Amino acid sequence: MALYKDITEKPFFIVGPCVMENQELLYTVAEKVAEIKSKYPVTMIFKSSFDKANRTSMHAYRGPGIEKGMEMLNNVKEKFGLEVTTDIHEPYQASIAAEVVDILQIPAFLCRQTDLLVAAARTGKVVNVKKAQFLSGQDMFYPAQKVKEAGNEQIILTERGNSFGYNNLVVDFRNIYDMKEFGYPVCMDCTHSVQRPGGAGGKTGGDRKFVPNMAHAARAFGASGYFIETHPDPDHALSDGPNMLYLTDLEELIKSLIS
């Protein structure tokens, strides 16, 4: 409950590399996240995925799997004292991930999956539900209500753009305003919203130069949190490199958002 209280009372940032490539990468990014946390009055949560279950190509790197992934996240948690989060894709994963993580993330494509939402809710952890690319902000009342009716009101709703095909996403920032009406903190996914899904020859492309613009536009519409994937060398990352922020640019963006 203490973490959710912090999330509702001050700006929060969910930050980390898209996928768990190796432990060294997680440590490198987590060290910067912990440094920022020590310098600014913000809530910092470290994020990385143990499995990218919806990669464009069958041959794309997916991650180390849940068992190894939870070990890697727990190492980050113990070494840097950070709260951590990851995404789950099947109901059975909720209880396993909840042994380590502080926030369970529901992927956008799966945000209407009742069994997944209920399983996440019943762990008692904060549940971050990403808005599907095919839903409006107003439609997110129903996924949030499923979590609430399963006995958990620690809910975050995250905007990440809408898809109309043609390897692109469009962000309607009114969705942030609409989701805030439900009474939950609303987060802006600043990096996935600049994706070009499947638009890079069997993998997802993106436009990282627009990440700061997405963040500041979301702030203007009342977002209280920001989801930012970051990497020390995103051009050679194993997933979502084109839309991840350079780690060296992270602190400056956060400073600009809380000034």
PDB file of C-alpha atoms in Angstrom:
ATOM      1  CA  MET A   1       0.000   0.000   0.000  1.00  0.00           C
ATOM      2  CA  ALA A   2       2.926   2.357   0.699  1.00  0.00           C
ATOM      3  CA  LEU A   3       4.079   2.201  -2.920  1.00  0.00           C
ATOM      4  CA  TYR A   4       0.606   2.924  -4.267  1.00  0.00           C
ATOM      5  CA  LYS A   5       0.296   5.866  -1.887  1.00  0.00           C
ATOM      6  CA  ASP A   6       3.558   7.263  -3.302  1.00  0.00           C
ATOM      7  CA  ILE A   7       2.276   6.732  -6.845  1.00  0.00           C
ATOM      8  CA  THR A   8      -0.881   8.685  -6.103  1.00  0.00           C
ATOM      9  CA  GLU A   9       0.905  11.555  -4.346  1.00  0.00           C
ATOM     10  CA  LYS A  10       3.942  12.373  -6.507  1.00  0.00           C
ATOM     11  CA  PRO A  11       5.238  11.867 -10.052  1.00  0.00           C
ATOM     12  CA  PHE A  12       6.230   8.290 -10.783  1.00  0.00           C
ATOM     13  CA  PHE A  13       8.424   6.772 -13.440  1.00  0.00           C
ATOM     14  CA  ILE A  14       8.464   3.164 -14.650  1.00  0.00           C
ATOM     15  CA  VAL A  15      11.872   2.775 -16.263  1.00  0.00           C
ATOM     16  CA  GLY A  16      14.102   0.039 -17.642  1.00  0.00           C
ATOM     17  CA  PRO A  17      15.208  -1.912 -20.711  1.00  0.00           C
ATOM     18  CA  CYS A  18      12.498  -3.534 -22.783  1.00  0.00           C
ATOM     19  CA  VAL A  19      13.657  -7.116 -22.331  1.00  0.00           C
ATOM     20  CA  MET A  20      16.049  -8.840 -19.932  1.00  0.00           C
ATOM     21  CA  GLU A  21      19.055  -9.368 -22.169  1.00  0.00           C
ATOM     22  CA  ASN A  22      21.465 -10.204 -19.336  1.00  0.00           C
ATOM     23  CA  GLN A  23      22.054  -9.345 -15.679  1.00  0.00           C
ATOM     24  CA  GLU A  24      24.768  -6.810 -16.485  1.00  0.00           C
ATOM     25  CA  LEU A  25      22.362  -4.724 -18.573  1.00  0.00           C
ATOM     26  CA  LEU A  26      19.800  -4.702 -15.764  1.00  0.00           C
ATOM     27  CA  TYR A  27      22.437  -3.576 -13.275  1.00  0.00           C
ATOM     28  CA  THR A  28      23.664  -0.803 -15.586  1.00  0.00           C
ATOM     29  CA  VAL A  29      20.194   0.670 -16.030  1.00  0.00           C
ATOM     30  CA  ALA A  30      19.126   0.066 -12.420  1.00  0.00           C
ATOM     31  CA  GLU A  31      22.173   1.932 -11.140  1.00  0.00           C
ATOM     32  CA  LYS A  32      21.062   5.026 -13.064  1.00  0.00           C
ATOM     33  CA  VAL A  33      17.458   4.624 -11.919  1.00  0.00           C
ATOM     34  CA  ALA A  34      18.588   4.404  -8.284  1.00  0.00           C
ATOM     35  CA  GLU A  35      20.782   7.465  -8.719  1.00  0.00           C
ATOM     36  CA  ILE A  36      17.861   9.499 -10.076  1.00  0.00           C
ATOM     37  CA  LYS A  37      15.643   8.254  -7.248  1.00  0.00           C
ATOM     38  CA  SER A  38      18.175   9.538  -4.702  1.00  0.00           C
ATOM     39  CA  LYS A  39      18.322  13.006  -6.290  1.00  0.00           C
ATOM     40  CA  TYR A  40      14.706  13.922  -7.063  1.00  0.00           C
ATOM     41  CA  PRO A  41      11.330  13.800  -5.247  1.00  0.00           C
ATOM     42  CA  VAL A  42       9.873  11.129  -7.524  1.00  0.00           C
ATOM     43  CA  THR A  43       8.884   7.477  -7.320  1.00  0.00           C
ATOM     44  CA  MET A  44      11.086   5.260  -9.500  1.00  0.00           C
ATOM     45  CA  ILE A  45      10.115   1.702 -10.450  1.00  0.00           C
ATOM     46  CA  PHE A  46      12.478  -0.539 -12.423  1.00  0.00           C
ATOM     47  CA  LYS A  47      10.927  -2.492 -15.310  1.00  0.00           C
ATOM     48  CA  SER A  48      12.056  -5.222 -17.662  1.00  0.00           C
ATOM     49  CA  SER A  49      10.311  -8.151 -19.381  1.00  0.00           C
ATOM     50  CA  PHE A  50      11.168 -11.820 -18.864  1.00  0.00           C
ATOM     51  CA  ASP A  51       9.258 -12.771 -22.011  1.00  0.00           C
ATOM     52  CA  LYS A  52       8.253 -10.690 -25.026  1.00  0.00           C
ATOM     53  CA  ALA A  53       5.415 -12.973 -26.009  1.00  0.00           C
ATOM     54  CA  ASN A  54       4.164 -10.892 -28.959  1.00  0.00           C
ATOM     55  CA  ARG A  55       7.297 -10.328 -31.018  1.00  0.00           C
ATOM     56  CA  THR A  56       6.749  -9.697 -34.745  1.00  0.00           C
ATOM     57  CA  SER A  57       8.882 -12.645 -35.839  1.00  0.00           C
ATOM     58  CA  MET A  58       9.018 -16.206 -34.519  1.00  0.00           C
ATOM     59  CA  HIS A  59      12.803 -15.881 -34.548  1.00  0.00           C
ATOM     60  CA  ALA A  60      13.079 -12.707 -32.456  1.00  0.00           C
ATOM     61  CA  TYR A  61      14.623 -12.831 -28.976  1.00  0.00           C
ATOM     62  CA  ARG A  62      11.938 -13.171 -26.297  1.00  0.00           C
ATOM     63  CA  GLY A  63      13.807 -13.179 -22.983  1.00  0.00           C
ATOM     64  CA  PRO A  64      15.103 -15.576 -20.321  1.00  0.00           C
ATOM     65  CA  GLY A  65      11.721 -16.897 -19.163  1.00  0.00           C
ATOM     66  CA  ILE A  66       9.886 -16.407 -15.899  1.00  0.00           C
ATOM     67  CA  GLU A  67      12.100 -18.453 -13.556  1.00  0.00           C
ATOM     68  CA  LYS A  68      15.388 -16.857 -14.609  1.00  0.00           C
ATOM     69  CA  GLY A  69      13.711 -13.495 -15.088  1.00  0.00           C
ATOM     70  CA  MET A  70      12.410 -13.351 -11.532  1.00  0.00           C
ATOM     71  CA  GLU A  71      15.879 -14.236 -10.267  1.00  0.00           C
ATOM     72  CA  MET A  72      17.365 -11.369 -12.293  1.00  0.00           C
ATOM     73  CA  LEU A  73      14.730  -8.877 -11.082  1.00  0.00           C
ATOM     74  CA  ASN A  74      15.196  -9.959  -7.481  1.00  0.00           C
ATOM     75  CA  ASN A  75      18.928  -9.346  -7.842  1.00  0.00           C
ATOM     76  CA  VAL A  76      18.160  -5.789  -8.976  1.00  0.00           C
ATOM     77  CA  LYS A  77      15.768  -5.294  -6.093  1.00  0.00           C
ATOM     78  CA  GLU A  78      18.271  -6.467  -3.502  1.00  0.00           C
ATOM     79  CA  LYS A  79      21.295  -4.697  -4.966  1.00  0.00           C
ATOM     80  CA  PHE A  80      19.713  -1.276  -5.567  1.00  0.00           C
ATOM     81  CA  GLY A  81      16.711  -1.168  -3.230  1.00  0.00           C
ATOM     82  CA  LEU A  82      14.295  -0.456  -6.072  1.00  0.00           C
ATOM     83  CA  GLU A  83      10.676  -1.455  -6.508  1.00  0.00           C
ATOM     84  CA  VAL A  84      10.339  -3.566  -9.650  1.00  0.00           C
ATOM     85  CA  THR A  85       7.721  -4.514 -12.209  1.00  0.00           C
ATOM     86  CA  THR A  86       7.298  -6.833 -15.166  1.00  0.00           C
ATOM     87  CA  ASP A  87       4.530  -7.881 -17.523  1.00  0.00           C
ATOM     88  CA  ILE A  88       2.661 -11.174 -17.321  1.00  0.00           C
ATOM     89  CA  HIS A  89       0.820 -12.928 -20.124  1.00  0.00           C
ATOM     90  CA  GLU A  90      -0.963 -15.880 -18.533  1.00  0.00           C
ATOM     91  CA  PRO A  91      -2.891 -16.166 -15.256  1.00  0.00           C
ATOM     92  CA  TYR A  92      -0.523 -18.740 -13.710  1.00  0.00           C
ATOM     93  CA  GLN A  93       2.360 -16.254 -13.997  1.00  0.00           C
ATOM     94  CA  ALA A  94       0.739 -13.753 -11.617  1.00  0.00           C
ATOM     95  CA  SER A  95       1.492 -15.598  -8.378  1.00  0.00           C
ATOM     96  CA  ILE A  96       5.032 -16.472  -9.487  1.00  0.00           C
ATOM     97  CA  ALA A  97       5.903 -12.905 -10.466  1.00  0.00           C
ATOM     98  CA  ALA A  98       4.208 -11.510  -7.349  1.00  0.00           C
ATOM     99  CA  GLU A  99       6.819 -13.226  -5.185  1.00  0.00           C
ATOM    100  CA  VAL A 100       9.309 -10.631  -6.492  1.00  0.00           C
ATOM    101  CA  VAL A 101       7.606  -7.688  -8.180  1.00  0.00           C
ATOM    102  CA  ASP A 102       5.761  -4.759  -6.622  1.00  0.00           C
ATOM    103  CA  ILE A 103       3.622  -3.989  -9.678  1.00  0.00           C
ATOM    104  CA  LEU A 104       2.151  -6.485 -12.132  1.00  0.00           C
ATOM    105  CA  GLN A 105       1.825  -5.096 -15.644  1.00  0.00           C
ATOM    106  CA  ILE A 106      -0.953  -6.250 -17.967  1.00  0.00           C
ATOM    107  CA  PRO A 107       0.058  -5.929 -21.639  1.00  0.00           C
ATOM    108  CA  ALA A 108      -2.122  -3.780 -23.855  1.00  0.00           C
ATOM    109  CA  PHE A 109      -3.242  -6.578 -26.156  1.00  0.00           C
ATOM    110  CA  LEU A 110      -4.355  -8.593 -23.097  1.00  0.00           C
ATOM    111  CA  CYS A 111      -6.109  -5.903 -21.066  1.00  0.00           C
ATOM    112  CA  ARG A 112      -9.562  -7.441 -21.594  1.00  0.00           C
ATOM    113  CA  GLN A 113      -8.487 -10.941 -20.511  1.00  0.00           C
ATOM    114  CA  THR A 114     -10.626 -11.455 -17.436  1.00  0.00           C
ATOM    115  CA  ASP A 115      -8.713 -14.401 -15.955  1.00  0.00           C
ATOM    116  CA  LEU A 116      -5.410 -12.545 -16.278  1.00  0.00           C
ATOM    117  CA  LEU A 117      -6.784  -9.397 -14.624  1.00  0.00           C
ATOM    118  CA  VAL A 118      -8.376 -11.345 -11.790  1.00  0.00           C
ATOM    119  CA  ALA A 119      -5.227 -13.395 -11.152  1.00  0.00           C
ATOM    120  CA  ALA A 120      -3.145 -10.221 -11.002  1.00  0.00           C
ATOM    121  CA  ALA A 121      -5.652  -8.506  -8.709  1.00  0.00           C
ATOM    122  CA  ARG A 122      -5.754 -11.395  -6.267  1.00  0.00           C
ATOM    123  CA  THR A 123      -2.010 -11.189  -5.594  1.00  0.00           C
ATOM    124  CA  GLY A 124      -2.598  -7.916  -3.760  1.00  0.00           C
ATOM    125  CA  LYS A 125       0.075  -6.190  -5.809  1.00  0.00           C
ATOM    126  CA  VAL A 126      -0.419  -2.917  -7.682  1.00  0.00           C
ATOM    127  CA  VAL A 127      -1.836  -3.718 -11.136  1.00  0.00           C
ATOM    128  CA  ASN A 128      -0.813  -1.560 -14.101  1.00  0.00           C
ATOM    129  CA  VAL A 129      -3.239  -2.110 -16.967  1.00  0.00           C
ATOM    130  CA  LYS A 130      -2.076  -0.853 -20.342  1.00  0.00           C
ATOM    131  CA  LYS A 131      -4.805   0.460 -22.628  1.00  0.00           C
ATOM    132  CA  ALA A 132      -5.247  -1.711 -25.691  1.00  0.00           C
ATOM    133  CA  GLN A 133      -4.385  -0.223 -29.065  1.00  0.00           C
ATOM    134  CA  PHE A 134      -7.997  -0.937 -30.081  1.00  0.00           C
ATOM    135  CA  LEU A 135      -9.732   0.719 -27.112  1.00  0.00           C
ATOM    136  CA  SER A 136     -10.589   4.270 -26.144  1.00  0.00           C
ATOM    137  CA  GLY A 137      -9.732   5.749 -22.770  1.00  0.00           C
ATOM    138  CA  GLN A 138     -13.404   5.502 -21.795  1.00  0.00           C
ATOM    139  CA  ASP A 139     -13.393   1.769 -22.575  1.00  0.00           C
ATOM    140  CA  MET A 140     -10.748   1.238 -19.891  1.00  0.00           C
ATOM    141  CA  PHE A 141     -13.398   1.569 -17.206  1.00  0.00           C
ATOM    142  CA  TYR A 142     -14.207  -2.111 -17.697  1.00  0.00           C
ATOM    143  CA  PRO A 143     -10.704  -3.638 -17.322  1.00  0.00           C
ATOM    144  CA  ALA A 144     -10.206  -1.461 -14.237  1.00  0.00           C
ATOM    145  CA  GLN A 145     -13.565  -2.583 -12.878  1.00  0.00           C
ATOM    146  CA  LYS A 146     -12.554  -6.249 -13.250  1.00  0.00           C
ATOM    147  CA  VAL A 147      -9.500  -5.638 -11.085  1.00  0.00           C
ATOM    148  CA  LYS A 148     -11.560  -3.717  -8.545  1.00  0.00           C
ATOM    149  CA  GLU A 149     -14.296  -6.363  -8.371  1.00  0.00           C
ATOM    150  CA  ALA A 150     -11.606  -9.000  -7.805  1.00  0.00           C
ATOM    151  CA  GLY A 151     -10.765  -7.150  -4.586  1.00  0.00           C
ATOM    152  CA  ASN A 152      -7.929  -4.831  -5.559  1.00  0.00           C
ATOM    153  CA  GLU A 153      -8.188  -1.055  -5.952  1.00  0.00           C
ATOM    154  CA  GLN A 154      -4.448  -0.459  -6.425  1.00  0.00           C
ATOM    155  CA  ILE A 155      -4.775   0.263 -10.128  1.00  0.00           C
ATOM    156  CA  ILE A 156      -2.725   2.229 -12.658  1.00  0.00           C
ATOM    157  CA  LEU A 157      -4.009   2.830 -16.196  1.00  0.00           C
ATOM    158  CA  THR A 158      -1.467   3.420 -18.961  1.00  0.00           C
ATOM    159  CA  GLU A 159      -1.949   5.132 -22.320  1.00  0.00           C
ATOM    160  CA  ARG A 160       0.129   3.793 -25.230  1.00  0.00           C
ATOM    161  CA  GLY A 161      -1.562   4.918 -28.439  1.00  0.00           C
ATOM    162  CA  ASN A 162      -4.081   3.498 -30.857  1.00  0.00           C
ATOM    163  CA  SER A 163      -3.462   1.399 -33.943  1.00  0.00           C
ATOM    164  CA  PHE A 164      -5.110   1.889 -37.306  1.00  0.00           C
ATOM    165  CA  GLY A 165      -2.819  -0.449 -39.224  1.00  0.00           C
ATOM    166  CA  TYR A 166      -0.108   0.697 -41.625  1.00  0.00           C
ATOM    167  CA  ASN A 167       2.681   0.089 -39.054  1.00  0.00           C
ATOM    168  CA  ASN A 168       1.897   3.131 -36.988  1.00  0.00           C
ATOM    169  CA  LEU A 169       0.290   4.328 -33.761  1.00  0.00           C
ATOM    170  CA  VAL A 170      -1.628   7.511 -33.032  1.00  0.00           C
ATOM    171  CA  VAL A 171      -1.933   8.997 -29.543  1.00  0.00           C
ATOM    172  CA  ASP A 172      -5.136  10.771 -28.599  1.00  0.00           C
ATOM    173  CA  PHE A 173      -4.132  12.531 -25.397  1.00  0.00           C
ATOM    174  CA  ARG A 174      -7.776  12.981 -24.451  1.00  0.00           C
ATOM    175  CA  ASN A 175      -7.563   9.334 -23.355  1.00  0.00           C
ATOM    176  CA  ILE A 176      -5.478  10.465 -20.372  1.00  0.00           C
ATOM    177  CA  TYR A 177      -8.163  12.888 -19.281  1.00  0.00           C
ATOM    178  CA  ASP A 178     -10.875  10.264 -19.764  1.00  0.00           C
ATOM    179  CA  MET A 179      -9.026   7.602 -17.746  1.00  0.00           C
ATOM    180  CA  LYS A 180      -8.310  10.045 -14.911  1.00  0.00           C
ATOM    181  CA  GLU A 181     -12.076  10.381 -14.491  1.00  0.00           C
ATOM    182  CA  PHE A 182     -12.126   6.848 -13.026  1.00  0.00           C
ATOM    183  CA  GLY A 183     -10.042   8.033 -10.058  1.00  0.00           C
ATOM    184  CA  TYR A 184      -6.849   6.063 -10.733  1.00  0.00           C
ATOM    185  CA  PRO A 185      -3.368   7.377 -11.528  1.00  0.00           C
ATOM    186  CA  VAL A 186      -2.728   7.497 -15.273  1.00  0.00           C
ATOM    187  CA  CYS A 187       0.654   6.752 -16.781  1.00  0.00           C
ATOM    188  CA  MET A 188       1.934   7.632 -20.264  1.00  0.00           C
ATOM    189  CA  ASP A 189       3.932   4.997 -22.107  1.00  0.00           C
ATOM    190  CA  CYS A 190       6.296   7.443 -23.792  1.00  0.00           C
ATOM    191  CA  THR A 191       8.323   4.850 -25.695  1.00  0.00           C
ATOM    192  CA  HIS A 192       5.853   2.236 -26.943  1.00  0.00           C
ATOM    193  CA  SER A 193       3.651   5.070 -28.195  1.00  0.00           C
ATOM    194  CA  VAL A 194       6.325   5.988 -30.757  1.00  0.00           C
ATOM    195  CA  GLN A 195       6.554   2.446 -32.114  1.00  0.00           C
ATOM    196  CA  ARG A 196       6.034   1.511 -35.725  1.00  0.00           C
ATOM    197  CA  PRO A 197       4.726  -2.027 -35.105  1.00  0.00           C
ATOM    198  CA  GLY A 198       6.151  -4.561 -37.516  1.00  0.00           C
ATOM    199  CA  GLY A 199       7.436  -1.695 -39.628  1.00  0.00           C
ATOM    200  CA  ALA A 200      11.114  -2.610 -39.817  1.00  0.00           C
ATOM    201  CA  GLY A 201      11.209  -5.760 -41.883  1.00  0.00           C
ATOM    202  CA  GLY A 202      10.076  -8.481 -39.479  1.00  0.00           C
ATOM    203  CA  LYS A 203      10.552  -6.396 -36.368  1.00  0.00           C
ATOM    204  CA  THR A 204       9.124  -3.264 -34.791  1.00  0.00           C
ATOM    205  CA  GLY A 205      10.536   0.119 -35.686  1.00  0.00           C
ATOM    206  CA  GLY A 206      10.075   3.435 -33.919  1.00  0.00           C
ATOM    207  CA  ASP A 207      10.933   7.125 -33.595  1.00  0.00           C
ATOM    208  CA  ARG A 208      12.741   7.733 -30.293  1.00  0.00           C
ATOM    209  CA  LYS A 209      13.207  11.420 -31.115  1.00  0.00           C
ATOM    210  CA  PHE A 210       9.532  11.946 -30.227  1.00  0.00           C
ATOM    211  CA  VAL A 211       9.743  10.379 -26.747  1.00  0.00           C
ATOM    212  CA  PRO A 212      10.237  13.715 -24.917  1.00  0.00           C
ATOM    213  CA  ASN A 213       7.360  15.258 -26.878  1.00  0.00           C
ATOM    214  CA  MET A 214       5.056  12.400 -25.899  1.00  0.00           C
ATOM    215  CA  ALA A 215       6.027  12.838 -22.252  1.00  0.00           C
ATOM    216  CA  HIS A 216       5.463  16.588 -22.165  1.00  0.00           C
ATOM    217  CA  ALA A 217       2.175  16.364 -24.051  1.00  0.00           C
ATOM    218  CA  ALA A 218       0.990  13.749 -21.544  1.00  0.00           C
ATOM    219  CA  ARG A 219       2.006  16.014 -18.687  1.00  0.00           C
ATOM    220  CA  ALA A 220      -0.120  18.802 -20.179  1.00  0.00           C
ATOM    221  CA  PHE A 221      -3.118  16.452 -20.175  1.00  0.00           C
ATOM    222  CA  GLY A 222      -2.613  15.520 -16.534  1.00  0.00           C
ATOM    223  CA  ALA A 223      -0.592  12.302 -16.570  1.00  0.00           C
ATOM    224  CA  SER A 224       0.902  11.520 -13.179  1.00  0.00           C
ATOM    225  CA  GLY A 225       3.316   8.828 -14.330  1.00  0.00           C
ATOM    226  CA  TYR A 226       5.634   8.077 -17.222  1.00  0.00           C
ATOM    227  CA  PHE A 227       6.684   4.709 -18.637  1.00  0.00           C
ATOM    228  CA  ILE A 228      10.078   5.047 -20.326  1.00  0.00           C
ATOM    229  CA  GLU A 229      12.083   2.157 -21.709  1.00  0.00           C
ATOM    230  CA  THR A 230      15.781   2.962 -21.838  1.00  0.00           C
ATOM    231  CA  HIS A 231      19.033   1.277 -22.827  1.00  0.00           C
ATOM    232  CA  PRO A 232      22.718   2.280 -22.884  1.00  0.00           C
ATOM    233  CA  ASP A 233      22.966   1.229 -26.539  1.00  0.00           C
ATOM    234  CA  PRO A 234      19.432   1.030 -27.961  1.00  0.00           C
ATOM    235  CA  ASP A 235      20.584   0.656 -31.550  1.00  0.00           C
ATOM    236  CA  HIS A 236      21.918  -2.771 -30.585  1.00  0.00           C
ATOM    237  CA  ALA A 237      19.147  -3.751 -28.158  1.00  0.00           C
ATOM    238  CA  LEU A 238      17.458  -7.125 -28.626  1.00  0.00           C
ATOM    239  CA  SER A 239      13.917  -5.684 -28.515  1.00  0.00           C
ATOM    240  CA  ASP A 240      12.319  -2.299 -29.245  1.00  0.00           C
ATOM    241  CA  GLY A 241      15.638  -0.518 -29.774  1.00  0.00           C
ATOM    242  CA  PRO A 242      14.322   2.151 -32.189  1.00  0.00           C
ATOM    243  CA  ASN A 243      11.897   3.600 -29.629  1.00  0.00           C
ATOM    244  CA  MET A 244      13.984   3.227 -26.459  1.00  0.00           C
ATOM    245  CA  LEU A 245      15.574   6.319 -24.948  1.00  0.00           C
ATOM    246  CA  TYR A 246      19.351   6.490 -24.596  1.00  0.00           C
ATOM    247  CA  LEU A 247      20.191   5.932 -20.931  1.00  0.00           C
ATOM    248  CA  THR A 248      22.355   9.063 -20.999  1.00  0.00           C
ATOM    249  CA  ASP A 249      19.251  11.148 -21.847  1.00  0.00           C
ATOM    250  CA  LEU A 250      17.033   9.763 -19.081  1.00  0.00           C
ATOM    251  CA  GLU A 251      17.857  12.127 -16.229  1.00  0.00           C
ATOM    252  CA  GLU A 252      17.460  15.269 -18.316  1.00  0.00           C
ATOM    253  CA  LEU A 253      13.992  14.179 -19.471  1.00  0.00           C
ATOM    254  CA  ILE A 254      12.885  13.412 -15.913  1.00  0.00           C
ATOM    255  CA  LYS A 255      14.199  16.760 -14.674  1.00  0.00           C
ATOM    256  CA  SER A 256      12.227  18.554 -17.371  1.00  0.00           C
ATOM    257  CA  LEU A 257       9.030  16.722 -16.437  1.00  0.00           C
ATOM    258  CA  ILE A 258       9.154  17.631 -12.733  1.00  0.00           C
ATOM    259  CA  SER A 259      10.411  21.200 -13.038  1.00  0.00           C
TER     260      SER A 259
END
